[in-house]
Amino acid sequence: MGLMSLINRRAPLLSIVSISFVALVLIYNYNANKDNILSASPCTTQNRQHTRNTAQLISENPFLNARVPSEKPGSASISLSTSSRKTYAHIIQETPPNAGPEQGFDLEYLDQEVQKAMETKKAAIRFLSSPIINQHNLMYLVGREQKCTNMTPEVIITVPSAWSNFEKRQKVRDGTQGKYVRAHSQNALLLFFVGLPPAGIGKNKTQKWAKLQEESEKYADVVIAYFEDKYRNILFKHLSMLQWVINFCPKAKFVLRTDDDVGVMIDSMLVSLRRHSDEWQNFILGKQRVGDAPSRREDQPRYYLSKEEYEPDIFPPFVLGGTIGYPVSTVKLLYEAARRTKSVWLDDVFITGICATAMGIPTFNERSFQFAH
């Protein structure tokens, strides 16, 4: 397969520059100019803390040693570091169609892709330089912070669950997710994320709350966060999962989010994640939706969004929350994007659609992530 066909098929160079190099190297540029940014920001303390947090992302980026194409891409060449060779393998092995045997890696035929990548880079700089408008510093009543102390899992399976869904959580433990974790005890982790019992739920609240505490102690796999556990707070639950991974298990490789009432194929999902990670630094896999419109019907409140909450008439492409897969590097970027974007309570739309679009992170409709409740 020629190099041009590879580019037309998936544009691997664009994905590398516009996602990995773009979102992370750009944070480096932002960090290098932080004094100018902070002086103009109304959130000085918050942004200084963010600068310290995001600086850690830079040291893990394998593309920092790759030289960016010069201002004349037609005559530029790329110097590839050893750490970049895995991702650039298809480029190293092939000769561009307009390059002679003695020529280097000529980028003239990639001019359009390079220009697109540079525009994405500029957009990411502007976005990450904007002030934090949402703290999203969620607290945990039961945090399970020690879970990754003696292990670095390849995958963390995070399951959002209503606090009183005792039977559904047990079904997950006995099902595909639980079996996979037990079979790969040093390489996989399963955690359920719940909130606090909402007010006014009846006289059985005390008994159910005691039952949840007993379940948490018995299985040591339930994280309880400080927010009211009701449907329109599902965004807080999603953010509590992202935040937990960043704070307590940042060296894991992948995160799989699965609802507590869906059947999943963990092995196949991981195969898809590994395959995409060979080509993309950041991405989101799931059951993709394209062209969906927000519900404006007040008589159907389950998914209702007013114009004040979300003004556009079409959502950006996103993946449904039943099953979502992403690398941990993507988790970190999505969380930072969520802190700088007006929130929409529909968590899958907000995180995998609005925030992913702002960061230039692609979503993929993956067969192994299809599900039914």
PDB file of N, CA, C and O in Angstrom, residues 15-63:
ATOM      1  N   SER A  15      -3.279  12.737  12.443  1.00  0.00           N
ATOM      2  CA  SER A  15      -3.737  12.307  13.750  1.00  0.00           C
ATOM      3  C   SER A  15      -2.662  12.499  14.794  1.00  0.00           C
ATOM      4  O   SER A  15      -2.933  12.906  15.912  1.00  0.00           O
ATOM      5  N   ILE A  16      -1.419  12.203  14.411  1.00  0.00           N
ATOM      6  CA  ILE A  16      -0.322  12.313  15.377  1.00  0.00           C
ATOM      7  C   ILE A  16      -0.103  13.768  15.780  1.00  0.00           C
ATOM      8  O   ILE A  16      -0.043  14.113  16.946  1.00  0.00           O
ATOM      9  N   VAL A  17       0.020  14.623  14.744  1.00  0.00           N
ATOM     10  CA  VAL A  17       0.345  16.018  15.051  1.00  0.00           C
ATOM     11  C   VAL A  17      -0.813  16.715  15.716  1.00  0.00           C
ATOM     12  O   VAL A  17      -0.655  17.401  16.709  1.00  0.00           O
ATOM     13  N   SER A  18      -2.039  16.502  15.165  1.00  0.00           N
ATOM     14  CA  SER A  18      -3.174  17.266  15.653  1.00  0.00           C
ATOM     15  C   SER A  18      -3.712  16.772  16.973  1.00  0.00           C
ATOM     16  O   SER A  18      -4.443  17.487  17.629  1.00  0.00           O
ATOM     17  N   ILE A  19      -3.385  15.559  17.378  1.00  0.00           N
ATOM     18  CA  ILE A  19      -3.883  15.069  18.645  1.00  0.00           C
ATOM     19  C   ILE A  19      -2.774  15.057  19.683  1.00  0.00           C
ATOM     20  O   ILE A  19      -2.772  15.825  20.615  1.00  0.00           O
ATOM     21  N   SER A  20      -1.757  14.136  19.454  1.00  0.00           N
ATOM     22  CA  SER A  20      -0.718  13.994  20.459  1.00  0.00           C
ATOM     23  C   SER A  20       0.123  15.245  20.569  1.00  0.00           C
ATOM     24  O   SER A  20       0.235  15.859  21.625  1.00  0.00           O
ATOM     25  N   PHE A  21       0.789  15.545  19.440  1.00  0.00           N
ATOM     26  CA  PHE A  21       1.694  16.681  19.432  1.00  0.00           C
ATOM     27  C   PHE A  21       0.942  17.966  19.683  1.00  0.00           C
ATOM     28  O   PHE A  21       1.376  18.837  20.411  1.00  0.00           O
ATOM     29  N   VAL A  22      -0.270  18.031  19.096  1.00  0.00           N
ATOM     30  CA  VAL A  22      -1.066  19.252  19.207  1.00  0.00           C
ATOM     31  C   VAL A  22      -1.450  19.510  20.648  1.00  0.00           C
ATOM     32  O   VAL A  22      -1.074  20.506  21.232  1.00  0.00           O
ATOM     33  N   ALA A  23      -2.237  18.588  21.220  1.00  0.00           N
ATOM     34  CA  ALA A  23      -2.802  18.861  22.524  1.00  0.00           C
ATOM     35  C   ALA A  23      -1.768  18.915  23.621  1.00  0.00           C
ATOM     36  O   ALA A  23      -1.909  19.686  24.554  1.00  0.00           O
ATOM     37  N   LEU A  24      -0.691  18.081  23.497  1.00  0.00           N
ATOM     38  CA  LEU A  24       0.276  18.008  24.581  1.00  0.00           C
ATOM     39  C   LEU A  24       1.454  18.956  24.391  1.00  0.00           C
ATOM     40  O   LEU A  24       1.864  19.649  25.320  1.00  0.00           O
ATOM     41  N   VAL A  25       2.037  18.972  23.168  1.00  0.00           N
ATOM     42  CA  VAL A  25       3.138  19.895  22.938  1.00  0.00           C
ATOM     43  C   VAL A  25       2.654  21.314  23.117  1.00  0.00           C
ATOM     44  O   VAL A  25       3.361  22.182  23.608  1.00  0.00           O
ATOM     45  N   LEU A  26       1.396  21.512  22.751  1.00  0.00           N
ATOM     46  CA  LEU A  26       0.867  22.852  22.859  1.00  0.00           C
ATOM     47  C   LEU A  26       0.738  23.276  24.311  1.00  0.00           C
ATOM     48  O   LEU A  26       0.892  24.438  24.667  1.00  0.00           O
ATOM     49  N   ILE A  27       0.407  22.292  25.155  1.00  0.00           N
ATOM     50  CA  ILE A  27       0.380  22.618  26.583  1.00  0.00           C
ATOM     51  C   ILE A  27       1.778  23.066  27.020  1.00  0.00           C
ATOM     52  O   ILE A  27       1.943  23.944  27.865  1.00  0.00           O
ATOM     53  N   TYR A  28       2.823  22.448  26.406  1.00  0.00           N
ATOM     54  CA  TYR A  28       4.183  22.876  26.701  1.00  0.00           C
ATOM     55  C   TYR A  28       4.387  24.329  26.310  1.00  0.00           C
ATOM     56  O   TYR A  28       4.967  25.119  27.061  1.00  0.00           O
ATOM     57  N   ASN A  29       3.909  24.695  25.110  1.00  0.00           N
ATOM     58  CA  ASN A  29       4.026  26.096  24.693  1.00  0.00           C
ATOM     59  C   ASN A  29       3.269  27.012  25.633  1.00  0.00           C
ATOM     60  O   ASN A  29       3.726  28.090  26.014  1.00  0.00           O
ATOM     61  N   TYR A  30       2.077  26.552  26.013  1.00  0.00           N
ATOM     62  CA  TYR A  30       1.286  27.329  26.965  1.00  0.00           C
ATOM     63  C   TYR A  30       2.007  27.464  28.296  1.00  0.00           C
ATOM     64  O   TYR A  30       2.060  28.508  28.914  1.00  0.00           O
ATOM     65  N   ASN A  31       2.624  26.365  28.751  1.00  0.00           N
ATOM     66  CA  ASN A  31       3.331  26.396  30.027  1.00  0.00           C
ATOM     67  C   ASN A  31       4.525  27.342  29.969  1.00  0.00           C
ATOM     68  O   ASN A  31       4.828  28.047  30.932  1.00  0.00           O
ATOM     69  N   ALA A  32       5.214  27.362  28.810  1.00  0.00           N
ATOM     70  CA  ALA A  32       6.383  28.216  28.676  1.00  0.00           C
ATOM     71  C   ALA A  32       6.016  29.690  28.721  1.00  0.00           C
ATOM     72  O   ALA A  32       6.828  30.546  29.072  1.00  0.00           O
ATOM     73  N   ASN A  33       4.770  30.004  28.366  1.00  0.00           N
ATOM     74  CA  ASN A  33       4.327  31.400  28.370  1.00  0.00           C
ATOM     75  C   ASN A  33       3.307  31.652  29.475  1.00  0.00           C
ATOM     76  O   ASN A  33       2.455  32.521  29.362  1.00  0.00           O
ATOM     77  N   LYS A  34       3.377  30.888  30.533  1.00  0.00           N
ATOM     78  CA  LYS A  34       2.340  30.951  31.553  1.00  0.00           C
ATOM     79  C   LYS A  34       2.262  32.316  32.236  1.00  0.00           C
ATOM     80  O   LYS A  34       1.191  32.732  32.671  1.00  0.00           O
ATOM     81  N   ASP A  35       3.381  33.038  32.362  1.00  0.00           N
ATOM     82  CA  ASP A  35       3.330  34.331  33.038  1.00  0.00           C
ATOM     83  C   ASP A  35       2.417  35.296  32.315  1.00  0.00           C
ATOM     84  O   ASP A  35       1.635  36.021  32.927  1.00  0.00           O
ATOM     85  N   ASN A  36       2.518  35.314  30.981  1.00  0.00           N
ATOM     86  CA  ASN A  36       1.645  36.188  30.211  1.00  0.00           C
ATOM     87  C   ASN A  36       0.196  35.752  30.338  1.00  0.00           C
ATOM     88  O   ASN A  36      -0.704  36.581  30.445  1.00  0.00           O
ATOM     89  N   ILE A  37      -0.043  34.438  30.315  1.00  0.00           N
ATOM     90  CA  ILE A  37      -1.404  33.933  30.399  1.00  0.00           C
ATOM     91  C   ILE A  37      -2.002  34.227  31.768  1.00  0.00           C
ATOM     92  O   ILE A  37      -3.110  34.707  31.895  1.00  0.00           O
ATOM     93  N   LEU A  38      -1.227  33.949  32.818  1.00  0.00           N
ATOM     94  CA  LEU A  38      -1.741  34.122  34.164  1.00  0.00           C
ATOM     95  C   LEU A  38      -2.018  35.584  34.488  1.00  0.00           C
ATOM     96  O   LEU A  38      -2.944  35.905  35.211  1.00  0.00           O
ATOM     97  N   SER A  39      -1.212  36.472  33.966  1.00  0.00           N
ATOM     98  CA  SER A  39      -1.413  37.882  34.253  1.00  0.00           C
ATOM     99  C   SER A  39      -2.713  38.387  33.669  1.00  0.00           C
ATOM    100  O   SER A  39      -3.296  39.356  34.155  1.00  0.00           O
ATOM    101  N   ALA A  40      -3.202  37.733  32.609  1.00  0.00           N
ATOM    102  CA  ALA A  40      -4.431  38.185  31.973  1.00  0.00           C
ATOM    103  C   ALA A  40      -5.642  37.399  32.451  1.00  0.00           C
ATOM    104  O   ALA A  40      -6.753  37.675  32.052  1.00  0.00           O
ATOM    105  N   SER A  41      -5.428  36.380  33.288  1.00  0.00           N
ATOM    106  CA  SER A  41      -6.516  35.488  33.674  1.00  0.00           C
ATOM    107  C   SER A  41      -7.105  35.893  35.006  1.00  0.00           C
ATOM    108  O   SER A  41      -6.391  36.229  35.949  1.00  0.00           O
ATOM    109  N   PRO A  42      -8.445  35.840  35.147  1.00  0.00           N
ATOM    110  CA  PRO A  42      -9.073  36.128  36.429  1.00  0.00           C
ATOM    111  C   PRO A  42      -8.947  34.976  37.407  1.00  0.00           C
ATOM    112  O   PRO A  42      -9.367  35.095  38.533  1.00  0.00           O
ATOM    113  N   CYS A  43      -8.408  33.833  36.950  1.00  0.00           N
ATOM    114  CA  CYS A  43      -8.308  32.647  37.801  1.00  0.00           C
ATOM    115  C   CYS A  43      -6.844  32.307  38.024  1.00  0.00           C
ATOM    116  O   CYS A  43      -6.399  31.206  37.725  1.00  0.00           O
ATOM    117  N   THR A  44      -6.059  33.221  38.552  1.00  0.00           N
ATOM    118  CA  THR A  44      -4.611  33.060  38.632  1.00  0.00           C
ATOM    119  C   THR A  44      -4.218  31.825  39.416  1.00  0.00           C
ATOM    120  O   THR A  44      -3.434  30.997  38.952  1.00  0.00           O
ATOM    121  N   THR A  45      -4.768  31.650  40.608  1.00  0.00           N
ATOM    122  CA  THR A  45      -4.391  30.508  41.434  1.00  0.00           C
ATOM    123  C   THR A  45      -4.766  29.202  40.774  1.00  0.00           C
ATOM    124  O   THR A  45      -3.989  28.257  40.743  1.00  0.00           O
ATOM    125  N   GLN A  46      -5.966  29.156  40.180  1.00  0.00           N
ATOM    126  CA  GLN A  46      -6.412  27.939  39.527  1.00  0.00           C
ATOM    127  C   GLN A  46      -5.520  27.596  38.361  1.00  0.00           C
ATOM    128  O   GLN A  46      -5.149  26.450  38.162  1.00  0.00           O
ATOM    129  N   ASN A  47      -5.170  28.587  37.556  1.00  0.00           N
ATOM    130  CA  ASN A  47      -4.360  28.316  36.382  1.00  0.00           C
ATOM    131  C   ASN A  47      -2.941  27.923  36.743  1.00  0.00           C
ATOM    132  O   ASN A  47      -2.311  27.148  36.036  1.00  0.00           O
ATOM    133  N   ARG A  48      -2.411  28.491  37.834  1.00  0.00           N
ATOM    134  CA  ARG A  48      -1.071  28.071  38.266  1.00  0.00           C
ATOM    135  C   ARG A  48      -1.093  26.605  38.661  1.00  0.00           C
ATOM    136  O   ARG A  48      -0.169  25.850  38.357  1.00  0.00           O
ATOM    137  N   GLN A  49      -2.161  26.199  39.363  1.00  0.00           N
ATOM    138  CA  GLN A  49      -2.277  24.789  39.726  1.00  0.00           C
ATOM    139  C   GLN A  49      -2.398  23.934  38.473  1.00  0.00           C
ATOM    140  O   GLN A  49      -1.796  22.863  38.370  1.00  0.00           O
ATOM    141  N   HIS A  50      -3.175  24.404  37.510  1.00  0.00           N
ATOM    142  CA  HIS A  50      -3.330  23.655  36.258  1.00  0.00           C
ATOM    143  C   HIS A  50      -2.006  23.555  35.519  1.00  0.00           C
ATOM    144  O   HIS A  50      -1.690  22.525  34.934  1.00  0.00           O
ATOM    145  N   THR A  51      -1.208  24.621  35.541  1.00  0.00           N
ATOM    146  CA  THR A  51       0.097  24.591  34.887  1.00  0.00           C
ATOM    147  C   THR A  51       0.965  23.494  35.474  1.00  0.00           C
ATOM    148  O   THR A  51       1.620  22.747  34.758  1.00  0.00           O
ATOM    149  N   ARG A  52       0.930  23.368  36.809  1.00  0.00           N
ATOM    150  CA  ARG A  52       1.719  22.317  37.442  1.00  0.00           C
ATOM    151  C   ARG A  52       1.198  20.934  37.051  1.00  0.00           C
ATOM    152  O   ARG A  52       1.955  20.009  36.816  1.00  0.00           O
ATOM    153  N   ASN A  53      -0.143  20.796  36.982  1.00  0.00           N
ATOM    154  CA  ASN A  53      -0.723  19.499  36.652  1.00  0.00           C
ATOM    155  C   ASN A  53      -0.442  19.105  35.212  1.00  0.00           C
ATOM    156  O   ASN A  53      -0.063  17.971  34.919  1.00  0.00           O
ATOM    157  N   THR A  54      -0.656  20.031  34.282  1.00  0.00           N
ATOM    158  CA  THR A  54      -0.505  19.684  32.875  1.00  0.00           C
ATOM    159  C   THR A  54       0.952  19.559  32.463  1.00  0.00           C
ATOM    160  O   THR A  54       1.263  18.892  31.472  1.00  0.00           O
ATOM    161  N   ALA A  55       1.869  20.177  33.200  1.00  0.00           N
ATOM    162  CA  ALA A  55       3.285  20.032  32.873  1.00  0.00           C
ATOM    163  C   ALA A  55       3.710  18.572  32.935  1.00  0.00           C
ATOM    164  O   ALA A  55       4.590  18.126  32.209  1.00  0.00           O
ATOM    165  N   GLN A  56       3.032  17.797  33.800  1.00  0.00           N
ATOM    166  CA  GLN A  56       3.365  16.381  33.929  1.00  0.00           C
ATOM    167  C   GLN A  56       3.043  15.615  32.648  1.00  0.00           C
ATOM    168  O   GLN A  56       3.681  14.623  32.316  1.00  0.00           O
ATOM    169  N   LEU A  57       2.029  16.102  31.900  1.00  0.00           N
ATOM    170  CA  LEU A  57       1.674  15.436  30.653  1.00  0.00           C
ATOM    171  C   LEU A  57       2.804  15.511  29.641  1.00  0.00           C
ATOM    172  O   LEU A  57       2.997  14.609  28.831  1.00  0.00           O
ATOM    173  N   ILE A  58       3.546  16.599  29.674  1.00  0.00           N
ATOM    174  CA  ILE A  58       4.577  16.827  28.669  1.00  0.00           C
ATOM    175  C   ILE A  58       5.675  15.774  28.741  1.00  0.00           C
ATOM    176  O   ILE A  58       6.142  15.273  27.730  1.00  0.00           O
ATOM    177  N   SER A  59       6.074  15.428  29.966  1.00  0.00           N
ATOM    178  CA  SER A  59       7.183  14.487  30.123  1.00  0.00           C
ATOM    179  C   SER A  59       6.846  13.103  29.584  1.00  0.00           C
ATOM    180  O   SER A  59       7.733  12.314  29.287  1.00  0.00           O
ATOM    181  N   GLU A  60       5.538  12.782  29.457  1.00  0.00           N
ATOM    182  CA  GLU A  60       5.127  11.468  28.977  1.00  0.00           C
ATOM    183  C   GLU A  60       4.891  11.451  27.472  1.00  0.00           C
ATOM    184  O   GLU A  60       4.573  10.400  26.916  1.00  0.00           O
ATOM    185  N   ASN A  61       5.040  12.578  26.799  1.00  0.00           N
ATOM    186  CA  ASN A  61       4.705  12.661  25.384  1.00  0.00           C
ATOM    187  C   ASN A  61       5.862  12.183  24.520  1.00  0.00           C
ATOM    188  O   ASN A  61       6.938  12.770  24.551  1.00  0.00           O
ATOM    189  N   PRO A  62       5.669  11.128  23.731  1.00  0.00           N
ATOM    190  CA  PRO A  62       6.773  10.584  22.938  1.00  0.00           C
ATOM    191  C   PRO A  62       7.107  11.404  21.702  1.00  0.00           C
ATOM    192  O   PRO A  62       8.040  11.072  20.993  1.00  0.00           O
ATOM    193  N   PHE A  63       6.371  12.454  21.422  1.00  0.00           N
ATOM    194  CA  PHE A  63       6.564  13.204  20.190  1.00  0.00           C
ATOM    195  C   PHE A  63       7.281  14.533  20.400  1.00  0.00           C
ATOM    196  O   PHE A  63       7.433  15.314  19.484  1.00  0.00           O
TER     197      PHE A  63
END
